[in-house]
């Protein structure tokens, strides 16, 4: 345990402390949910206003060429590439994470035609599993999605596996995989590896090339601060791109969309995975989030994220032994969040949100707290832990108004 004053001192020596003033944050709120919806950068509404009034309002359709709207999926993609250790031509911003999973899983199965298994793990994010299930429903019966426990993951990677599909940082527990060893194991068995970066990109250095990752997807609205429903991205290693087929063959993935011919011919490289018209306003918002993130040092982000997590764990465990840590203590194996089990987790989180500390609840019993090092301070973490422990001590969460479930938890 440290004192509140000691937390304030940690903030004064924080190399990232000036980034907080780049965000619009509501007063009297401690926001620990940047892993679900990143905060709003101050520059975003200003830039969007300009895009809307000048580019859309005045230049209208000319903007596709005049302001190069048509290439924004690639240009914004090159910025994401810098965050995830990819080459500029390996990342495209498009669609949602779910849809990009479909694109990559379908292509991966086609590249390994003699194999019938998509391997994933229990506890992976539901949409990743659901998209695989939907794809398999379209194929012949002998294809399967094999979902194994984490402790049998390595030995389940065998020569029947076409693609290993994993999320680097688990959304529920914050457990972080060792991607390098997983990729080596997959490749030794001739399988491809597909990684979901939703909870890692922007919160820590990611190096897809260095770790020989074949395929990846990720989310724009979490640590990238791209705004609600921001477009997602997909990555295909350069080595695979020319043979990697597209099955969601929309017109903008055609080699020559404005020839308006009847038959689909794939565009070069990543571009064939662009399906329909890009959402320009959403891309502009994502671009602002990325520019801000690229001004920061990812090693410093990671260091602070782990320090915030350590502080939260220490403060909470010292005061509320009834909360059971669900997140690995080993910093190497941890993402940028800390989760605790509590049998009345939903009501506890509602009571905490009523006090202005925003985390979230994940079924069945997880209280989840995400740390965004660009705008969360050490003192915020200290105060959040203090509030949480007070709510547990007072039993305030028992009030009926905190029991009612809303649609989004
Ligand atoms: C948030 C999240 C998604 C979200 O997918 P959408 O299609 O953008 O809704 C996917 N995968 C993981 C692991 C996530 O955490």
Coordinates of C-alpha atoms and ligand atoms in Angstrom, one line a residue:
X1 CA 0.0 0.0 0.0
X2 CA 1.1 3.6 -0.7
X3 CA -0.4 6.8 0.5
X4 CA -2.4 9.1 -1.8
X5 CA 0.5 11.6 -1.6
X6 CA 2.9 9.0 -2.9
X7 CA 0.6 8.4 -5.8
X8 CA 0.6 12.1 -6.6
X9 CA 4.4 12.0 -6.5
X10 CA 4.5 9.1 -9.1
X11 CA 2.4 11.3 -11.4
X12 CA 4.8 14.2 -11.2
X13 CA 7.7 12.0 -12.5
X14 CA 5.6 10.3 -15.1
X15 CA 7.1 10.9 -18.6
X16 CA 3.7 10.6 -20.2
X17 CA 1.9 13.0 -17.9
X18 CA 1.4 15.7 -20.5
X19 CA -0.7 13.5 -22.8
X20 CA -3.7 13.6 -20.4
X21 CA -4.4 17.2 -21.4
X22 CA -4.8 16.1 -25.0
X23 CA -8.1 14.3 -24.1
X24 CA -11.6 15.5 -23.3
X25 CA -12.4 13.8 -20.0
X26 CA -15.5 14.4 -17.9
X27 CA -14.9 16.0 -14.5
X28 CA -15.3 13.9 -11.3
X29 CA -14.9 10.8 -13.4
X30 CA -12.2 8.2 -13.3
X31 CA -12.3 6.4 -16.6
X32 CA -11.0 2.8 -16.4
X33 CA -12.7 1.5 -19.5
X34 CA -10.4 2.7 -22.3
X35 CA -10.1 -1.0 -23.2
X36 CA -13.7 -1.0 -24.3
X37 CA -14.1 2.6 -25.6
X38 CA -11.0 4.8 -25.7
X39 CA -11.4 8.5 -24.6
X40 CA -12.0 11.4 -27.0
X41 CA -8.8 13.2 -28.1
X42 CA -9.3 17.0 -28.1
X43 CA -8.1 17.2 -31.7
X44 CA -10.8 14.8 -33.0
X45 CA -13.9 17.0 -33.0
X46 CA -11.9 19.9 -34.5
X47 CA -10.6 17.7 -37.4
X48 CA -14.0 16.1 -37.9
X49 CA -15.6 19.5 -38.1
X50 CA -13.2 20.4 -40.9
X51 CA -13.6 17.2 -42.8
X52 CA -17.4 17.5 -42.6
X53 CA -17.6 21.2 -43.5
X54 CA -14.8 21.6 -46.0
X55 CA -14.3 18.2 -47.6
X56 CA -17.8 16.8 -47.5
X57 CA -19.7 20.1 -47.4
X58 CA -17.8 22.0 -50.1
X59 CA -15.7 19.6 -52.1
X60 CA -18.4 16.9 -52.1
X61 CA -17.6 13.9 -54.3
X62 CA -14.4 15.6 -55.7
X63 CA -12.9 14.7 -52.3
X64 CA -12.4 11.1 -53.2
X65 CA -9.5 12.4 -55.4
X66 CA -8.9 15.9 -54.1
X67 CA -8.4 14.8 -50.5
X68 CA -7.4 11.2 -51.4
X69 CA -10.3 9.7 -49.4
X70 CA -10.0 6.6 -51.6
X71 CA -6.6 5.7 -50.1
X72 CA -7.3 6.4 -46.5
X73 CA -7.7 2.7 -45.6
X74 CA -4.1 2.3 -46.7
X75 CA -2.7 5.6 -45.3
X76 CA -4.3 5.1 -41.9
X77 CA -3.2 1.5 -42.1
X78 CA 0.5 2.6 -42.4
X79 CA 0.1 4.4 -39.0
X80 CA -1.3 1.2 -37.4
X81 CA 1.6 -0.7 -39.0
X82 CA 4.0 1.4 -36.9
X83 CA 2.3 0.4 -33.7
X84 CA 2.2 -3.3 -34.4
X85 CA 5.6 -4.0 -36.0
X86 CA 4.4 -4.5 -39.5
X87 CA 5.5 -3.1 -42.9
X88 CA 3.5 -0.2 -44.3
X89 CA 2.0 -2.4 -47.0
X90 CA 0.8 -5.1 -44.6
X91 CA -2.1 -3.3 -42.9
X92 CA -5.4 -2.2 -44.2
X93 CA -8.1 -0.4 -42.2
X94 CA -11.6 -1.8 -43.1
X95 CA -14.8 -3.1 -41.7
X96 CA -15.1 -4.5 -38.2
X97 CA -12.9 -6.9 -36.4
X98 CA -15.5 -9.6 -36.8
X99 CA -15.7 -9.2 -40.6
X100 CA -11.9 -9.1 -40.9
X101 CA -11.7 -12.4 -38.9
X102 CA -14.0 -14.0 -41.6
X103 CA -11.7 -12.7 -44.4
X104 CA -8.6 -14.1 -42.8
X105 CA -10.0 -17.4 -41.6
X106 CA -11.5 -18.2 -45.0
X107 CA -8.3 -17.3 -46.8
X108 CA -6.2 -19.3 -44.3
X109 CA -8.3 -22.5 -44.8
X110 CA -7.9 -22.1 -48.6
X111 CA -4.1 -21.9 -48.1
X112 CA -4.0 -25.2 -46.2
X113 CA -6.5 -27.2 -48.3
X114 CA -5.5 -30.6 -46.8
X115 CA -6.2 -29.5 -43.2
X116 CA -9.6 -29.2 -41.6
X117 CA -9.1 -27.6 -38.2
X118 CA -9.3 -24.0 -36.8
X119 CA -7.7 -24.2 -33.4
X120 CA -8.6 -21.7 -30.7
X121 CA -8.9 -21.6 -26.9
X122 CA -11.6 -21.6 -24.3
X123 CA -12.3 -18.1 -23.2
X124 CA -11.4 -16.4 -26.5
X125 CA -13.6 -13.5 -27.3
X126 CA -17.0 -14.7 -28.5
X127 CA -17.0 -13.0 -31.9
X128 CA -13.8 -14.7 -32.8
X129 CA -15.3 -18.1 -32.1
X130 CA -18.7 -17.2 -33.6
X131 CA -17.2 -16.0 -36.9
X132 CA -15.3 -19.3 -37.2
X133 CA -18.5 -21.2 -36.5
X134 CA -20.3 -19.2 -39.2
X135 CA -17.6 -19.8 -41.7
X136 CA -17.6 -23.6 -41.0
X137 CA -21.3 -23.7 -41.4
X138 CA -20.7 -22.7 -45.0
X139 CA -18.1 -25.4 -45.7
X140 CA -18.2 -29.2 -45.8
X141 CA -18.9 -31.1 -42.7
X142 CA -15.4 -32.4 -41.9
X143 CA -14.2 -28.9 -41.0
X144 CA -14.0 -28.2 -37.3
X145 CA -13.4 -25.5 -34.8
X146 CA -11.4 -27.1 -32.0
X147 CA -11.5 -25.1 -28.7
X148 CA -9.0 -26.3 -26.1
X149 CA -8.0 -25.2 -22.6
X150 CA -5.0 -22.9 -22.4
X151 CA -2.9 -25.6 -20.7
X152 CA -3.3 -28.0 -23.7
X153 CA -2.9 -25.4 -26.4
X154 CA 0.7 -26.2 -27.4
X155 CA 0.2 -29.9 -27.6
X156 CA -3.0 -29.4 -29.6
X157 CA -1.1 -27.7 -32.4
X158 CA -0.6 -30.7 -34.8
X159 CA -0.6 -31.4 -38.5
X160 CA -4.4 -31.3 -38.8
X161 CA -4.5 -27.6 -37.8
X162 CA -4.8 -25.1 -40.7
X163 CA -4.8 -22.0 -38.5
X164 CA -4.3 -21.2 -34.9
X165 CA -6.6 -18.3 -33.9
X166 CA -5.8 -16.6 -30.6
X167 CA -6.3 -13.2 -28.9
X168 CA -2.9 -12.0 -27.6
X169 CA -4.5 -10.4 -24.5
X170 CA -7.6 -12.1 -23.1
X171 CA -10.5 -9.7 -22.8
X172 CA -11.7 -11.2 -19.5
X173 CA -8.6 -12.1 -17.5
X174 CA -6.0 -9.9 -19.2
X175 CA -3.8 -12.9 -19.7
X176 CA -1.2 -12.3 -22.4
X177 CA 0.2 -15.1 -24.7
X178 CA 3.7 -15.7 -25.7
X179 CA 3.3 -15.0 -29.4
X180 CA 6.8 -15.9 -30.4
X181 CA 6.7 -19.4 -29.1
X182 CA 3.2 -20.0 -30.3
X183 CA 4.1 -18.9 -33.8
X184 CA 7.2 -21.1 -33.8
X185 CA 5.1 -24.1 -32.7
X186 CA 2.4 -23.4 -35.3
X187 CA 4.9 -23.1 -38.1
X188 CA 6.8 -26.2 -37.0
X189 CA 3.5 -28.1 -37.6
X190 CA 2.8 -26.3 -40.9
X191 CA -0.1 -24.2 -39.5
X192 CA -0.7 -20.5 -39.9
X193 CA -1.2 -18.2 -36.9
X194 CA -3.9 -15.5 -36.7
X195 CA -3.7 -13.1 -33.8
X196 CA -6.4 -10.7 -32.5
X197 CA -4.7 -7.6 -31.2
X198 CA -7.9 -5.9 -29.8
X199 CA -6.4 -5.6 -26.3
X200 CA -2.8 -5.2 -27.1
X201 CA -2.2 -2.7 -29.9
X202 CA -1.8 0.8 -28.5
X203 CA -1.3 -0.5 -24.9
X204 CA 2.1 -2.2 -25.4
X205 CA 4.7 -2.7 -28.1
X206 CA 3.6 -5.4 -30.6
X207 CA 6.0 -6.8 -33.1
X208 CA 4.2 -9.0 -35.7
X209 CA 7.2 -9.2 -38.1
X210 CA 9.7 -10.0 -35.4
X211 CA 7.4 -12.8 -34.0
X212 CA 6.7 -14.2 -37.5
X213 CA 2.9 -13.7 -37.2
X214 CA 1.1 -14.6 -40.4
X215 CA -2.3 -12.9 -39.9
X216 CA -3.7 -10.4 -37.5
X217 CA -6.8 -8.3 -36.8
X218 CA -7.6 -5.5 -34.3
X219 CA -10.0 -3.0 -33.2
X220 CA -10.0 0.9 -33.7
X221 CA -12.1 2.0 -30.8
X222 CA -10.2 0.6 -27.8
X223 CA -6.6 1.7 -27.1
X224 CA -6.4 3.4 -30.4
X225 CA -9.0 6.0 -29.3
X226 CA -10.7 5.9 -32.7
X227 CA -14.3 6.5 -31.5
X228 CA -17.4 4.3 -31.0
X229 CA -17.6 1.7 -33.8
X230 CA -14.3 2.9 -35.4
X231 CA -13.2 0.8 -38.3
X232 CA -10.9 -2.2 -37.6
X233 CA -7.8 -3.4 -39.4
X234 CA -6.3 -6.5 -40.8
X235 CA -2.7 -7.6 -41.4
X236 CA -1.3 -10.2 -43.7
X237 CA 2.4 -10.8 -43.8
X238 CA 4.0 -9.8 -47.0
X239 CA 5.1 -13.4 -47.7
X240 CA 1.5 -14.6 -47.8
X241 CA -0.2 -11.7 -49.5
X242 CA 0.1 -12.6 -53.2
X243 CA -1.4 -16.1 -52.7
X244 CA -3.9 -15.1 -50.0
X245 CA -7.4 -15.2 -51.5
X246 CA -10.3 -12.9 -50.8
X247 CA -13.8 -14.3 -50.5
X248 CA -15.7 -11.1 -49.6
X249 CA -15.0 -9.8 -53.0
X250 CA -16.4 -6.3 -53.1
X251 CA -15.9 -3.9 -55.9
X252 CA -13.2 -1.8 -54.1
X253 CA -11.1 -5.0 -53.7
X254 CA -11.2 -5.4 -57.5
X255 CA -8.0 -4.7 -59.5
X256 CA -9.8 -1.9 -61.4
X257 CA -13.0 -0.9 -59.6
X258 CA -13.8 1.9 -62.0
X259 CA -13.7 -0.3 -65.1
X260 CA -17.0 -1.7 -63.8
X261 CA -16.5 -5.0 -65.4
X262 CA -18.7 -8.0 -64.6
X263 CA -16.1 -10.4 -63.2
X264 CA -14.1 -10.0 -60.1
X265 CA -10.3 -9.8 -60.5
X266 CA -8.4 -9.4 -57.2
X267 CA -6.5 -6.2 -56.6
X268 CA -2.8 -6.4 -55.7
X269 CA -1.7 -7.4 -52.2
X270 CA -3.8 -6.2 -49.3
X271 CA -6.1 -4.1 -51.4
X272 CA -8.2 -7.1 -52.5
X273 CA -9.4 -7.3 -48.9
X274 CA -11.0 -3.9 -49.1
X275 CA -14.6 -4.8 -49.6
X276 CA -16.9 -1.8 -49.9
X277 CA -16.7 2.0 -49.6
X278 CA -14.6 3.2 -46.6
X279 CA -16.3 5.1 -43.8
X280 CA -14.5 8.4 -44.2
X281 CA -15.7 10.2 -41.1
X282 CA -14.9 7.3 -38.9
X283 CA -11.5 6.9 -40.6
X284 CA -10.8 10.6 -39.8
X285 CA -11.5 10.1 -36.2
X286 CA -9.3 7.0 -36.0
X287 CA -6.6 8.9 -37.7
X288 CA -6.6 11.5 -34.9
X289 CA -6.4 8.8 -32.2
X290 CA -3.4 7.2 -34.0
X291 CA -1.5 10.5 -34.5
X292 CA -1.8 11.1 -30.8
X293 CA -0.6 7.6 -29.9
X294 CA 2.3 7.8 -32.3
X295 CA 3.6 10.9 -30.4
X296 CA 4.1 8.6 -27.4
X297 CA 6.7 6.0 -26.7
X298 CA 5.2 2.5 -26.6
X299 CA 7.9 1.3 -24.1
X300 CA 6.9 4.1 -21.7
X301 CA 3.2 3.2 -22.3
X302 CA 3.9 -0.4 -21.4
X303 CA 6.0 0.5 -18.3
X304 CA 3.3 2.8 -17.0
X305 CA 0.5 0.4 -17.8
X306 CA 2.2 -2.3 -15.7
X307 CA 2.9 0.1 -12.9
X308 CA -0.7 1.2 -12.8
X309 CA -1.8 -2.4 -12.7
X310 CA 0.7 -3.3 -9.9
X311 CA -0.6 -0.3 -7.9
X312 CA -4.2 -1.3 -8.3
X313 CA -3.6 -4.9 -7.4
X314 CA -1.6 -3.9 -4.3
X315 CA -4.1 -1.4 -3.0
X316 CA -7.2 -3.6 -3.6
X317 CA -5.7 -6.8 -2.2
X318 CA -4.5 -5.0 0.9
X319 CA -8.0 -3.7 1.7
X320 CA -10.4 -6.2 0.1
X321 CA -9.3 -9.8 0.5
X322 CA -12.8 -11.0 -0.7
X323 CA -11.8 -9.9 -4.3
X324 CA -10.0 -12.7 -6.1
X325 CA -7.5 -11.7 -8.7
X326 CA -8.3 -13.1 -12.2
X327 CA -5.3 -11.5 -13.9
X328 CA -1.7 -13.0 -14.0
X329 CA 0.6 -11.3 -11.5
X330 CA 3.6 -11.8 -13.8
X331 CA 3.9 -8.6 -15.8
X332 CA 5.1 -10.4 -18.9
X333 CA 1.9 -12.4 -18.9
X334 CA -0.4 -9.5 -18.3
X335 CA -2.1 -7.0 -20.7
X336 CA -3.2 -3.5 -19.7
X337 CA -6.1 -4.5 -17.4
X338 CA -6.7 -6.0 -14.0
X339 CA -9.8 -8.2 -13.3
X340 CA -11.2 -9.4 -10.1
X341 CA -13.8 -12.1 -9.4
X342 CA -16.7 -11.1 -7.1
X343 CA -20.0 -13.1 -6.8
X344 CA -22.0 -9.9 -7.0
X345 CA -19.7 -8.3 -9.5
X346 CA -22.5 -6.6 -11.6
X347 CA -24.0 -4.7 -8.6
X348 CA -20.5 -3.8 -7.2
X349 CA -19.6 -2.3 -10.6
X350 CA -22.9 -0.4 -10.8
X351 CA -22.3 1.1 -7.3
X352 CA -18.7 2.0 -8.4
X353 CA -19.9 3.7 -11.6
X354 CA -22.5 5.7 -9.5
X355 CA -19.4 7.0 -7.6
X356 CA -17.8 8.2 -10.9
X357 CA -15.3 5.3 -11.3
X358 CA -16.0 3.7 -14.6
X359 CA -14.9 0.1 -15.2
X360 CA -17.0 -2.7 -16.5
X361 CA -18.6 -6.0 -15.7
X362 CA -18.1 -9.2 -17.7
X363 CA -20.2 -12.2 -17.1
X364 CA -20.3 -14.3 -15.0
X365 CA -18.4 -12.5 -12.1
X366 CA -15.6 -10.3 -13.4
X367 CA -15.0 -6.7 -12.4
X368 CA -12.7 -5.4 -15.1
X369 CA -10.5 -2.3 -15.0
X370 CA -8.6 -1.1 -18.0
X371 CA -5.6 1.2 -17.8
X372 CA -4.9 3.7 -20.6
X373 CA -1.5 5.2 -19.7
X374 CA -2.0 8.3 -21.9
X375 CA -4.8 9.6 -19.7
X376 CA -5.0 7.5 -16.5
X377 CA -2.9 8.9 -13.6
X378 CA -1.5 7.0 -10.6
X379 CA -3.7 9.1 -8.3
X380 CA -6.8 7.9 -10.3
X381 CA -5.8 4.3 -9.7
X382 CA -5.3 5.0 -6.0
X383 CA -8.8 6.8 -5.8
X384 CA -10.5 4.0 -7.8
X385 CA -9.1 1.3 -5.5
X386 CA -10.1 3.4 -2.5
X387 CA -13.7 3.8 -3.8
X388 CA -14.0 0.1 -4.7
X389 CA -12.9 -1.0 -1.3
X390 CA -15.2 1.4 0.5
X391 CA -18.2 0.1 -1.5
X392 CA -17.3 -3.4 -0.5
X393 CA -16.8 -2.4 3.2
X394 CA -20.1 -0.5 3.4
X395 CA -22.1 -3.1 1.4
X396 CA -23.5 -0.2 -0.6
X397 CA -23.8 -2.4 -3.7
X398 CA -26.7 -4.2 -2.0
X399 CA -29.1 -1.4 -2.8
X400 CA -31.8 -2.5 -5.3
X401 CA -31.0 0.1 -7.8
X402 CA -27.6 -1.5 -8.5
X403 CA -29.1 -4.9 -9.3
X404 CA -31.0 -4.0 -12.4
X405 CA -29.2 -5.3 -15.6
X406 CA -28.8 -3.0 -18.5
X407 CA -28.3 -4.2 -22.1
X408 CA -24.7 -3.2 -22.3
X409 CA -22.6 -4.2 -19.3
Ligands
LIG1 C1 -13.5 -5.9 -28.8 C2 -13.1 -7.1 -29.5 C3 -13.6 -7.5 -30.7 C4 -14.7 -6.6 -31.4 O1 -15.1 -7.0 -32.6 P1 -16.1 -6.0 -33.4 O2 -16.3 -6.7 -34.7 O3 -15.3 -4.7 -33.6 O4 -17.3 -5.7 -32.6 C5 -13.1 -8.6 -31.4 N1 -12.2 -9.4 -30.8 C6 -11.7 -9.1 -29.5 C7 -10.7 -10.0 -28.9 C8 -12.2 -8.0 -28.8 O5 -11.8 -7.7 -27.6

